[in-house]
Amino acid sequence: MAKYSKKEARHLAQESVFEVPAYEKQILQTIPYYQEIQQQIIELVRTKFSNKPVAWLDTGCGTGTLARSALQQVKLSRLALSDPSSFMLEQAKAALSDAELPVAFVDSPSQELFYHEEFQVVTAMLSHHYLDGETRLLATRRCYDALTEGGIFLTVENMAPLTEKGKELNLQRWEQFQRLHGKSPEAAKEHIARYGKNYFPISLPEHLEVLHQAGFHTAEVFWLSYLQIGLFGIK
């Protein structure tokens, strides 16, 4: 995995992969089953906590699409959104302006959060793959620290295949998905070329190891498709 300073890691995390204001349209063209993955997160939270009110922190919140779903489908006692991009936070504020529950917005990446046992749910969707190994682990530990005992951390990230042949085939398939969903051949190819240069996927075993090293006693996969993986850890 590529190594670079924490300052560089934060800078990469602040970069918007997609041109604005077409962010949401482009992310649907880029990430297969993006909306379905978010719904799986909602269903996992509802299954674990039934109808009990939960405090939820969404780090790397983007434009607030996951938070909107949470407000509509989960009983929340508290909602906090963080992101290192001030643009994304402004978009999320606008999207959640009519929320009945007060929403806190924090201008910070995961690795610079300092919550301690305040949330039953912490989510990080496609927000840690810009980080080197040390900073990714720190970011995950900050999410762990923010959880109460028995709380759940749900993360969705890009995943590195175990073999070069697997990487080649999966990247070709991902490029084809993007073209079929409206991206130009040039834009799709440019995005695929970012692999390992602008973001740094790790393998399934490495993802699980990060969760265990961060302190989670339970670490499991809940989603796997194309080169995206969804995992949860329970504190």
GROMACS .gro file of N, CA, C and O in nm, residues 7 9 21 26 28 56-57 62 139:
model
   36
    7LYS      N    1  -0.062   1.462   0.678
    7LYS     CA    2  -0.107   1.584   0.614
    7LYS      C    3  -0.154   1.555   0.473
    7LYS      O    4  -0.260   1.602   0.429
    9ALA      N    5  -0.256   1.264   0.366
    9ALA     CA    6  -0.374   1.179   0.378
    9ALA      C    7  -0.499   1.264   0.397
    9ALA      O    8  -0.603   1.239   0.336
   21PRO      N    9  -2.203   2.038  -0.938
   21PRO     CA   10  -2.298   1.986  -0.840
   21PRO      C   11  -2.360   1.852  -0.876
   21PRO      O   12  -2.461   1.813  -0.821
   26GLN      N   13  -2.327   1.133  -1.034
   26GLN     CA   14  -2.203   1.067  -1.071
   26GLN      C   15  -2.169   0.950  -0.979
   26GLN      O   16  -2.111   0.851  -1.024
   28LEU      N   17  -2.382   0.751  -0.843
   28LEU     CA   18  -2.466   0.640  -0.887
   28LEU      C   19  -2.412   0.578  -1.015
   28LEU      O   20  -2.431   0.458  -1.040
   56TRP      N   21  -2.661   0.843   1.628
   56TRP     CA   22  -2.594   0.799   1.505
   56TRP      C   23  -2.494   0.906   1.462
   56TRP      O   24  -2.528   1.023   1.449
   57LEU      N   25  -2.370   0.862   1.437
   57LEU     CA   26  -2.267   0.948   1.380
   57LEU      C   27  -2.233   0.895   1.241
   57LEU      O   28  -2.195   0.780   1.226
   62GLY      N   29  -2.060   1.309   0.314
   62GLY     CA   30  -2.091   1.352   0.178
   62GLY      C   31  -2.209   1.449   0.177
   62GLY      O   32  -2.218   1.539   0.260
  139ALA      N   33  -0.830   0.621   1.208
  139ALA     CA   34  -0.967   0.662   1.177
  139ALA      C   35  -1.068   0.560   1.230
  139ALA      O   36  -1.171   0.597   1.287
   0.00000   0.00000   0.00000
